[in-house]
């Protein structure tokens, strides 16, 4: 999966002429890369990630995912790509607190049409992989921040995505957990998954393969 | 199918997590369902009454009486209005042998019956063998009056024993007690086996050839015409004329069952013509179209039930709006969850399905609860209140649950559409 952005712009509605978040970004992320997007808060990092993850649409420019213009995709195509090709990891975890860790990981599998024992087996395998063996029945509220983020990573991996988009994945975590999560992302990258991580922690960014620095909606040279 | 199942599971968890809110939202639907069941069972009851009436006696009935309000008197003196006597009835029978029933009757309201040294007041009704083709609600011991008794004007009679009166309120009990001038006769008939005994009615001695035991009210079919005579002693109408228990001024009331609903109107016309020719004028007699009365009563009861049904529909509407409201509230309360689900790959369809299924489940639960309440009201509570259990066929609660679910479905479309239309990025940002 390669990501190519040309002159990408995003203007949020509001005020007289709107509020520009991205003012023309052009870059390319090749398959298997580990890219950190850095910049001060409010510079448009999360907006960029939402567009890359097909959660939001740019107001200008072209974003092509794997050679396909994202602007030309229908909503159901975008949903299908999110389901099968892209995994999200958020700063606030965004787990469903009503459900157990296992059920949270099962959710994307359900939407992919899996069911029954096979689905649960796959989900518990993923939880084991992120080191949460034995905590399948716990709800997110009963887990620590680091553990929650691991559940989120397991959920992101559920349908074997080609890209992981992480939005400040360590923002709510202490330094030990941050290190573990970062290591996990590097591990996934080494397995061939493209990882795009947004962060304002320059130390973490330094451990990524490449940095894209953004300031005021533009890429810093 | 699996998607539906998953949505149902999520929906059930959500309903369970918000028990109070859910209960309030399906309350109105339940009320609608309950009213619907009550009204429809009333309609079904009306039609089953009709079936009973058909089974007991035909619907194609009419009643001929003389016109009591007709005044032929003038300054020269009083002139009696014409009466329908037995000769007229016999002629009617001869003219229309195909009629299923021609049952004339006339009542001698007040006679003294002597038996075993006791005198009780009774009424004697002159009838013909056709009388048993009316709404026959008796068990007969001995035999009924037959043609031989009629032709030979024999002094035979049939005694009627009353069934215990139906439960009713104190007012009616009081009235019944006050006005029942034959109470001592009823007691005599109840406590003495009069079959094959002789009794003296007025100055005439009769032999009791049969005893009719009235069925208890619970076993009787409902009388759609809404009235029935009270009988104590039945005797051949010819005998009664012969022994002056009925005078020449006593007119017979003739109940006719034409036996065929299809040709009813035609038969009524013929019978009207028949009497018109006999009496020379249409003013002398009155034909009561009982089939028309039955139809009117049916239509009336169906109309009032339909009014109740429309109340039920209003309740369904209110319930639907309640469900729409609660579903919208749920959508806004769970905007973030919608965002999360979209982010991990749920399509618009998945989101829409989830909220639709949840709302339809609310409707279904409301419908089922309403059906249970409706049954409780229509069967045990009505029995406790002394109104008699309503009949509820299986399809009525089924239909009411379906309507509840359908209402919920229709009213959930908009909220579910709102939920599905949320932009994933915006939904994720929601707090």
XYZ file of C-alpha atoms in Angstrom:
652
model
C 0.000 0.000 0.000
C 1.466 3.281 -0.979
C 0.194 6.667 0.000
C 0.619 9.594 -2.365
C -0.635 13.039 -1.444
C -0.516 15.928 -3.862
C -1.231 19.454 -2.717
C -3.575 18.164 -0.017
C -5.697 20.864 1.637
C -8.431 20.868 4.231
C -10.501 23.861 5.219
C -12.935 23.449 8.102
C -16.160 25.384 7.859
C -16.594 28.336 10.142
C -16.007 32.039 10.070
C -16.089 33.967 6.809
C -13.694 31.967 4.732
C -13.400 28.854 6.841
C -10.533 27.680 8.931
C -7.668 26.095 7.046
C -6.074 23.085 8.722
C -3.966 21.810 5.837
C -2.597 24.199 3.247
C -1.206 22.050 0.494
C 0.800 19.008 1.533
C 2.594 16.827 -0.950
C 4.408 13.681 0.123
C 4.624 10.008 -0.526
C 4.772 7.082 1.849
C 5.943 3.839 0.364
C 4.882 0.407 1.376
C 6.546 -0.883 4.558
C 7.723 2.499 5.787
C 7.480 3.707 9.384
C 6.720 7.393 9.210
C 6.288 9.751 12.133
C 4.314 12.913 11.524
C 5.386 15.558 13.990
C 4.570 19.124 14.723
C 3.112 21.358 17.408
C -0.458 20.821 18.474
C -3.020 22.388 16.149
C -0.769 22.122 13.119
C -3.101 19.688 11.346
C -1.496 16.343 12.180
C -4.696 14.634 13.231
C -6.596 16.091 10.315
C -4.000 14.629 7.999
C -4.281 11.246 9.674
C -8.077 11.273 9.409
C -7.782 11.963 5.693
C -5.175 9.240 5.246
C -7.502 6.858 7.136
C -10.496 7.747 4.927
C -12.389 9.108 7.922
C -12.411 12.578 6.440
C -12.207 14.030 2.971
C -9.766 16.705 1.838
C -11.210 19.923 0.448
C -8.411 20.240 -2.065
C -5.642 18.227 -3.634
C -5.485 14.538 -4.391
C -4.970 11.653 -2.025
C -4.362 8.396 -3.722
C -4.195 5.201 -1.781
C -2.477 2.389 -3.595
C -2.966 4.222 -6.860
C -6.655 4.880 -6.367
C -8.020 8.369 -5.929
C -9.710 8.450 -2.532
C -11.919 11.327 -3.616
C -13.586 9.075 -6.191
C -14.462 6.338 -3.742
C -17.988 5.748 -2.504
C -18.730 5.630 1.183
C -19.066 1.865 1.159
C -15.698 1.484 -0.622
C -14.104 3.688 2.004
C -15.747 1.608 4.746
C -14.494 -1.586 3.162
C -10.924 -0.204 2.951
C -11.056 0.911 6.603
C -12.279 -2.523 7.512
C -9.775 -4.590 5.613
C -6.703 -2.469 4.869
C -6.359 0.149 7.582
C -6.006 -0.173 11.340
C -6.429 2.761 13.685
C -4.804 3.389 17.053
C -6.019 6.490 18.859
C -4.633 8.566 21.699
C -7.875 8.112 23.684
C -7.987 4.369 22.769
C -11.648 4.643 21.605
C -12.603 1.235 22.927
C -16.237 0.441 23.719
C -16.318 0.320 27.505
C -19.440 -1.841 27.620
C -17.651 -4.677 25.871
C -14.893 -6.947 27.124
C -11.406 -6.723 25.633
C -12.189 -9.798 23.564
C -15.452 -8.376 22.234
C -13.707 -5.124 21.333
C -11.237 -7.077 19.225
C -14.089 -9.119 17.753
C -15.912 -6.012 16.538
C -14.019 -5.509 13.252
C -14.153 -9.259 12.663
C -17.941 -9.138 13.032
C -18.158 -6.379 10.465
C -15.951 -8.471 8.194
C -18.536 -11.248 8.431
C -16.695 -13.649 10.716
C -18.498 -15.309 13.568
C -18.532 -17.936 16.243
C -15.613 -19.820 17.718
C -13.275 -19.055 14.794
C -13.714 -15.327 15.357
C -13.160 -15.593 19.090
C -10.100 -17.746 18.564
C -8.610 -15.179 16.191
C -9.338 -12.376 18.685
C -7.765 -14.176 21.623
C -4.711 -14.969 19.457
C -4.350 -11.251 18.791
C -4.701 -10.423 22.488
C -2.009 -12.988 23.262
C 0.210 -11.398 20.639
C -0.046 -7.996 22.362
C 0.609 -9.597 25.750
C -2.878 -9.585 27.206
C -3.338 -13.307 27.576
C -5.720 -13.960 30.481
C -7.361 -10.543 30.377
C -9.847 -11.249 27.591
C -12.890 -10.928 29.861
C -11.890 -7.610 31.402
C -13.592 -4.461 30.174
C -11.411 -1.494 29.166
C -12.324 0.240 32.431
C -10.609 -2.554 34.338
C -7.374 -2.260 32.343
C -4.493 0.168 32.667
C -3.776 2.773 29.979
C -1.018 0.717 28.444
C -3.199 -2.373 28.397
C -6.036 -0.470 26.786
C -3.754 0.702 24.031
C -2.667 -2.882 23.457
C -6.309 -3.905 23.112
C -6.674 -1.095 20.599
C -3.656 -2.379 18.664
C -5.055 -5.905 18.718
C -8.322 -4.504 17.362
C -6.452 -2.589 14.664
C -4.724 -5.823 13.622
C -7.926 -7.868 13.551
C -8.412 -7.936 9.790
C -4.671 -8.023 8.958
C -4.368 -4.420 7.727
C -1.622 -3.192 5.406
C -1.433 0.193 7.110
C -1.595 1.190 10.761
C -2.458 4.795 11.479
C -1.602 5.797 15.031
C -2.788 9.136 16.336
C -0.608 10.034 19.350
C -0.719 6.403 20.498
C 1.424 7.174 23.543
C -0.107 10.526 24.415
C -1.998 9.230 27.443
C 0.634 6.780 28.648
C 3.584 6.834 31.034
C 7.087 6.475 29.622
C 7.361 2.725 30.271
C 4.091 1.938 28.502
C 4.998 4.398 25.757
C 8.204 2.520 25.144
C 6.350 -0.799 24.964
C 3.740 0.508 22.547
C 6.429 2.064 20.377
C 8.296 -1.232 20.350
C 5.127 -2.996 19.336
C 4.586 -0.636 16.423
C 8.185 -1.152 15.283
C 7.642 -4.885 15.524
C 4.549 -4.622 13.331
C 6.473 -2.477 10.866
C 9.161 -5.106 10.670
C 6.418 -7.610 9.743
C 5.739 -5.490 6.671
C 2.934 -3.220 7.830
C 3.159 0.415 6.852
C 2.936 2.520 10.029
C 2.076 6.194 10.069
C 2.285 7.667 13.540
C 1.348 11.147 14.600
C 3.209 12.420 17.643
C 4.639 15.534 19.138
C 7.197 13.566 21.123
C 10.414 14.124 19.152
C 12.127 11.336 21.049
C 9.631 8.799 19.770
C 9.682 10.350 16.330
C 13.413 9.789 16.229
C 12.828 6.038 16.481
C 10.691 6.036 13.333
C 12.185 5.439 9.930
C 11.280 8.845 8.534
C 9.826 12.078 9.867
C 7.371 14.414 8.256
C 7.282 17.695 10.140
C 4.248 19.876 9.793
C 3.817 23.462 10.911
C 0.710 25.566 10.239
C -0.651 23.069 7.755
C 2.512 22.935 5.641
C 5.388 20.507 5.521
C 8.583 21.952 6.974
C 11.503 21.314 4.750
C -28.845 -12.771 8.766
C -25.761 -12.884 10.945
C -25.560 -9.104 10.765
C -29.122 -8.939 12.025
C -28.282 -11.287 14.842
C -25.260 -9.230 15.853
C -27.248 -6.014 15.687
C -29.935 -7.630 17.815
C -27.351 -8.635 20.391
C -25.895 -5.147 20.560
C -29.403 -3.703 20.671
C -30.441 -5.967 23.480
C -27.355 -5.020 25.494
C -28.140 -1.356 24.892
C -31.807 -1.757 25.913
C -30.747 -3.666 29.002
C -28.186 -1.017 29.898
C -30.900 1.664 29.805
C -33.848 -0.202 31.278
C -35.779 2.832 32.483
C -35.435 4.788 29.271
C -36.360 1.764 27.186
C -39.346 0.914 29.370
C -40.710 4.434 29.068
C -40.280 4.406 25.334
C -42.174 1.188 24.746
C -44.913 1.978 27.273
C -47.003 3.863 24.728
C -46.536 1.107 22.185
C -47.671 -1.368 24.824
C -50.758 0.753 25.504
C -51.537 0.815 21.782
C -51.116 -2.903 21.534
C -53.400 -3.445 24.517
C -56.173 -1.211 23.193
C -55.835 -2.838 19.795
C -56.256 -6.310 21.264
C -59.279 -5.268 23.284
C -60.976 -3.617 20.314
C -60.230 -6.437 17.917
C -61.422 -9.067 20.310
C -64.658 -7.053 20.575
C -65.031 -7.140 16.797
C -64.278 -10.845 16.719
C -66.812 -11.382 19.496
C -69.470 -9.559 17.504
C -68.905 -11.820 14.538
C -68.856 -14.933 16.677
C -72.213 -13.839 18.108
C -73.443 -13.651 14.566
C -72.187 -17.170 13.935
C -73.950 -18.361 17.076
C -77.149 -16.694 16.007
C -76.817 -18.411 12.663
C -76.241 -21.737 14.384
C -79.154 -21.385 16.808
C -81.559 -19.849 14.371
C -81.271 -18.250 10.995
C -80.542 -14.609 10.431
C -83.268 -14.239 7.837
C -85.947 -13.389 10.335
C -88.864 -11.080 10.492
C -91.722 -10.460 12.867
C -95.291 -9.623 11.895
C -97.613 -7.935 14.368
C -100.828 -6.087 13.946
C -100.593 -2.332 13.999
C -101.663 -1.477 17.520
C -101.523 2.231 16.873
C -103.995 2.030 14.042
C -107.242 3.735 14.924
C -110.265 3.038 12.815
C -112.662 4.621 15.287
C -114.819 7.483 14.193
C -117.685 9.496 15.614
C -120.064 6.595 14.998
C -118.272 4.440 17.515
C -115.289 2.302 18.355
C -114.028 -0.021 15.717
C -111.449 -2.648 16.488
C -108.263 -2.636 14.434
C -107.834 -5.909 12.544
C -105.993 -8.662 14.401
C -103.786 -11.467 13.142
C -105.543 -14.589 14.307
C -104.588 -18.218 13.883
C -106.502 -18.410 10.615
C -104.186 -15.792 9.093
C -101.144 -17.701 10.267
C -102.453 -20.968 8.875
C -103.109 -19.242 5.577
C -99.584 -17.823 5.571
C -98.260 -21.321 6.151
C -100.297 -22.693 3.281
C -99.201 -19.895 0.971
C -95.503 -20.219 1.813
C -94.749 -23.850 2.659
C -91.028 -23.208 2.174
C -90.676 -20.908 5.173
C -88.420 -22.573 7.726
C -90.390 -21.311 10.705
C -93.742 -19.632 11.206
C -94.131 -19.269 14.928
C -97.064 -17.238 16.194
C -97.507 -16.449 19.830
C -99.908 -14.603 22.083
C -99.715 -14.250 25.798
C -102.381 -14.446 28.431
C -100.573 -12.266 30.915
C -102.240 -13.143 34.137
C -103.819 -16.438 35.110
C -104.055 -18.280 38.356
C -102.542 -21.742 38.287
C -103.719 -24.262 40.810
C -101.648 -27.238 41.774
C -101.705 -29.328 44.886
C -103.910 -26.870 46.692
C -101.701 -23.902 45.869
C -102.633 -20.895 43.752
C -99.902 -19.034 41.964
C -100.022 -16.271 39.386
C -98.613 -17.154 36.013
C -98.763 -16.158 32.383
C -99.704 -18.564 29.631
C -98.307 -18.230 26.131
C -100.086 -19.741 23.177
C -97.619 -21.248 20.699
C -97.354 -23.766 17.881
C -94.852 -26.622 17.376
C -92.698 -24.218 15.352
C -91.896 -22.408 18.597
C -88.969 -24.800 19.160
C -87.303 -23.396 16.042
C -86.739 -20.072 17.804
C -83.569 -19.415 19.850
C -84.190 -22.647 21.668
C -82.355 -22.426 24.963
C -84.072 -25.228 26.847
C -83.709 -28.837 27.760
C -86.953 -30.666 27.224
C -88.290 -33.469 29.364
C -91.469 -35.150 28.181
C -92.628 -33.856 24.801
C -93.466 -30.592 23.158
C -96.835 -29.514 21.736
C -97.431 -31.213 18.396
C -99.773 -30.865 15.457
C -102.248 -33.311 16.955
C -102.577 -31.168 20.079
C -103.062 -28.155 17.843
C -105.673 -29.695 15.597
C -107.672 -31.164 18.461
C -107.271 -28.157 20.728
C -106.087 -30.403 23.519
C -105.641 -29.053 27.007
C -101.936 -29.786 27.285
C -99.199 -27.476 28.409
C -95.448 -27.253 28.800
C -93.949 -25.773 31.946
C -90.801 -23.625 31.795
C -88.343 -23.771 34.663
C -86.087 -20.742 34.934
C -82.338 -20.851 35.133
C -80.637 -18.874 37.882
C -80.430 -15.272 36.748
C -77.089 -14.012 35.445
C -74.929 -12.043 37.840
C -75.921 -8.421 37.636
C -75.792 -5.306 39.712
C -77.995 -4.579 42.689
C -80.235 -2.207 40.803
C -81.298 -4.870 38.354
C -81.657 -7.465 41.079
C -83.952 -5.077 42.910
C -86.021 -4.366 39.786
C -86.321 -8.030 38.984
C -87.570 -8.782 42.467
C -90.133 -5.990 42.386
C -91.569 -6.798 38.998
C -91.455 -10.565 38.977
C -95.130 -11.262 39.630
C -94.627 -14.914 38.728
C -91.977 -15.543 41.377
C -94.219 -17.962 43.259
C -94.888 -19.858 40.030
C -91.143 -20.135 39.389
C -90.721 -21.520 42.862
C -93.517 -24.023 42.374
C -92.077 -25.180 39.049
C -88.612 -25.430 40.500
C -89.568 -27.545 43.480
C -92.231 -29.842 42.008
C -91.907 -32.271 39.181
C -95.027 -31.321 37.276
C -94.457 -33.664 34.332
C -97.588 -35.713 33.589
C -99.465 -33.963 36.413
C -102.603 -31.950 35.915
C -102.803 -28.289 36.779
C -105.736 -25.954 36.671
C -105.163 -22.711 34.839
C -108.052 -20.321 35.403
C -111.039 -22.603 35.106
C -109.453 -25.043 32.671
C -107.597 -28.195 33.614
C -104.390 -28.891 31.681
C -102.065 -31.878 31.548
C -98.365 -31.077 31.734
C -96.830 -32.959 28.811
C -93.363 -31.450 28.997
C -91.005 -29.502 31.184
C -88.479 -27.106 29.665
C -85.387 -26.420 31.735
C -83.848 -23.130 30.696
C -80.111 -23.371 30.105
C -77.893 -21.424 32.471
C -76.998 -18.036 31.034
C -73.372 -19.047 30.572
C -74.390 -21.757 28.088
C -76.747 -19.628 26.036
C -75.755 -18.060 22.782
C -75.979 -14.299 22.838
C -79.216 -12.933 21.558
C -78.292 -10.447 18.877
C -81.789 -9.002 18.853
C -81.275 -7.981 22.423
C -84.621 -9.013 23.826
C -86.381 -12.223 24.659
C -89.712 -13.028 26.172
C -90.220 -14.513 29.541
C -92.173 -17.762 29.390
C -93.869 -19.639 32.189
C -96.485 -21.926 30.647
C -96.781 -22.812 26.963
C -100.027 -24.143 25.511
C -101.341 -24.739 21.977
C -102.539 -21.407 20.672
C -105.664 -23.083 19.264
C -106.573 -24.461 22.687
C -106.228 -21.035 24.212
C -108.542 -19.441 21.679
C -110.961 -22.283 22.108
C -111.142 -21.904 25.907
C -111.319 -18.132 25.727
C -107.935 -17.651 27.305
C -107.257 -15.519 24.253
C -110.038 -13.352 22.953
C -110.867 -12.309 19.417
C -109.098 -8.988 20.125
C -105.813 -10.772 20.965
C -103.538 -10.543 17.975
C -100.751 -12.993 17.312
C -97.137 -11.963 16.973
C -95.748 -14.046 14.160
C -92.049 -14.791 14.101
C -90.911 -15.977 10.705
C -87.611 -17.474 9.698
C -87.497 -17.485 5.919
C -84.605 -19.929 6.065
C -82.687 -18.272 3.246
C -80.698 -15.090 3.615
C -80.183 -14.680 -0.106
C -83.876 -14.479 -0.937
C -84.801 -12.714 2.289
C -85.761 -9.351 0.815
C -87.859 -11.021 -1.842
C -89.633 -13.148 0.758
C -90.323 -10.118 2.928
C -91.923 -8.433 -0.054
C -94.093 -11.477 -0.715
C -95.199 -11.731 2.904
C -96.012 -8.017 2.939
C -98.126 -8.505 -0.164
C -99.817 -11.490 1.400
C -100.960 -9.526 4.449
C -101.780 -6.498 2.356
C -104.192 -8.637 0.393
C -105.618 -10.218 3.554
C -106.200 -6.954 5.351
C -106.764 -4.699 2.391
C -104.266 -2.187 3.690
C -100.621 -1.956 4.588
C -101.520 0.069 7.662
C -103.060 -2.854 9.480
C -99.847 -4.712 10.214
C -96.185 -4.077 10.913
C -93.311 -6.155 9.589
C -90.178 -5.893 11.655
C -87.163 -6.782 9.583
C -85.074 -8.564 12.170
C -82.289 -9.333 9.774
C -81.954 -5.611 9.276
C -81.944 -5.092 13.036
C -79.254 -7.696 13.485
C -77.182 -6.062 10.776
C -77.651 -2.670 12.355
C -76.590 -3.909 15.746
C -73.567 -5.609 14.255
C -72.568 -2.498 12.362
C -73.002 -0.449 15.509
C -70.801 -2.690 17.580
C -68.174 -2.870 14.842
C -68.273 0.926 14.547
C -67.684 1.428 18.231
C -64.882 -1.108 18.148
C -63.328 0.685 15.216
C -63.404 3.879 17.245
C -61.423 2.032 19.892
C -59.076 0.684 17.240
C -58.407 4.230 16.115
C -57.548 5.096 19.716
C -55.142 2.194 19.661
C -53.650 3.499 16.448
C -53.186 6.906 18.099
C -51.390 5.181 20.954
C -49.217 3.387 18.419
C -48.470 6.732 16.809
C -47.539 8.240 20.157
C -45.440 5.171 20.863
C -43.743 5.510 17.500
C -42.876 9.120 18.216
C -41.563 8.050 21.629
C -39.358 5.470 19.975
C -38.164 8.015 17.438
C -37.303 10.369 20.272
C -35.442 7.785 22.289
C -33.603 6.508 19.229
C -32.521 10.033 18.333
C -31.359 10.519 21.915
C -29.456 7.247 21.677
C -27.837 8.335 18.437
C -26.609 11.561 19.999
C -25.513 9.829 23.195
C -23.560 7.285 21.175
C -22.140 9.530 18.485
C -18.635 8.680 19.566
C -19.379 4.977 19.465
C -20.714 5.447 15.950
C -17.421 7.155 15.083
C -15.420 4.278 16.545
C -17.468 1.709 14.694
C -17.116 3.616 11.433
C -13.351 3.917 12.003
C -12.905 0.187 12.395
C -14.824 -0.455 9.218
C -18.586 -0.366 9.838
C -20.432 0.846 6.764
C -23.382 3.244 6.814
C -25.594 0.241 6.319
C -24.177 -1.452 9.424
C -24.864 1.619 11.550
C -28.356 2.081 10.136
C -29.135 -1.580 10.688
C -27.964 -1.401 14.276
C -30.290 1.443 15.223
C -33.204 0.059 13.233
C -32.885 -3.314 14.897
C -32.679 -1.687 18.296
C -35.843 0.355 17.715
C -37.738 -2.604 16.268
C -36.750 -4.605 19.342
C -38.220 -1.862 21.519
C -41.394 -2.063 19.439
C -41.496 -5.840 19.683
C -41.029 -5.815 23.437
C -43.719 -3.146 23.749
C -46.043 -5.175 21.547
C -45.500 -8.345 23.530
C -45.989 -6.560 26.870
C -49.111 -4.877 25.507
C -50.432 -8.220 24.313
C -49.907 -9.731 27.727
C -51.623 -6.751 29.373
C -54.422 -6.938 26.821
C -54.941 -10.605 27.558
C -54.888 -9.930 31.303
C -57.508 -7.235 30.830
C -59.671 -9.231 28.439
C -59.688 -12.510 30.285
C -58.952 -12.565 34.025
C -59.745 -8.946 34.894
C -62.952 -8.860 32.889
C -64.046 -12.089 34.553
C -63.250 -10.622 37.963
C -65.246 -7.527 37.075
C -68.107 -9.754 35.951
C -67.988 -8.668 32.310
C -67.316 -12.121 30.904
C -64.093 -13.090 29.208
C -63.513 -11.779 25.715
C -62.442 -14.237 23.072
C -58.918 -13.578 21.822
C -57.907 -15.493 18.718
C -54.230 -16.176 18.248
C -53.912 -13.822 15.286
C -54.945 -10.739 17.272
C -51.884 -10.472 19.540
C -49.741 -11.561 16.605
C -51.024 -8.741 14.444
C -50.721 -6.242 17.264
C -47.071 -7.210 17.858
C -46.438 -6.909 14.130
C -48.035 -3.462 14.063
C -45.931 -2.434 17.069
C -42.767 -3.617 15.346
C -43.769 -1.969 12.088
C -44.507 1.330 13.857
C -41.117 1.218 15.531
C -39.527 0.409 12.173
C -41.130 3.367 10.425
C -40.301 5.825 13.188
C -36.722 4.576 13.516
C -35.880 5.235 9.877
C -35.141 8.908 10.425
C -32.931 8.556 13.548
C -31.088 5.622 12.016
C -30.566 7.622 8.854
C -29.164 10.488 10.939
C -26.816 8.047 12.661
C -25.653 6.552 9.386
C -25.112 10.002 7.902
C -22.688 11.166 10.575
C -19.198 11.787 9.219
C -16.789 9.356 10.885
C -14.241 12.057 11.708
C -16.885 14.364 13.229
C -18.471 11.507 15.161
C -15.090 10.504 16.615
C -14.516 14.033 17.850
C -17.848 14.072 19.725
C -17.735 13.934 23.484
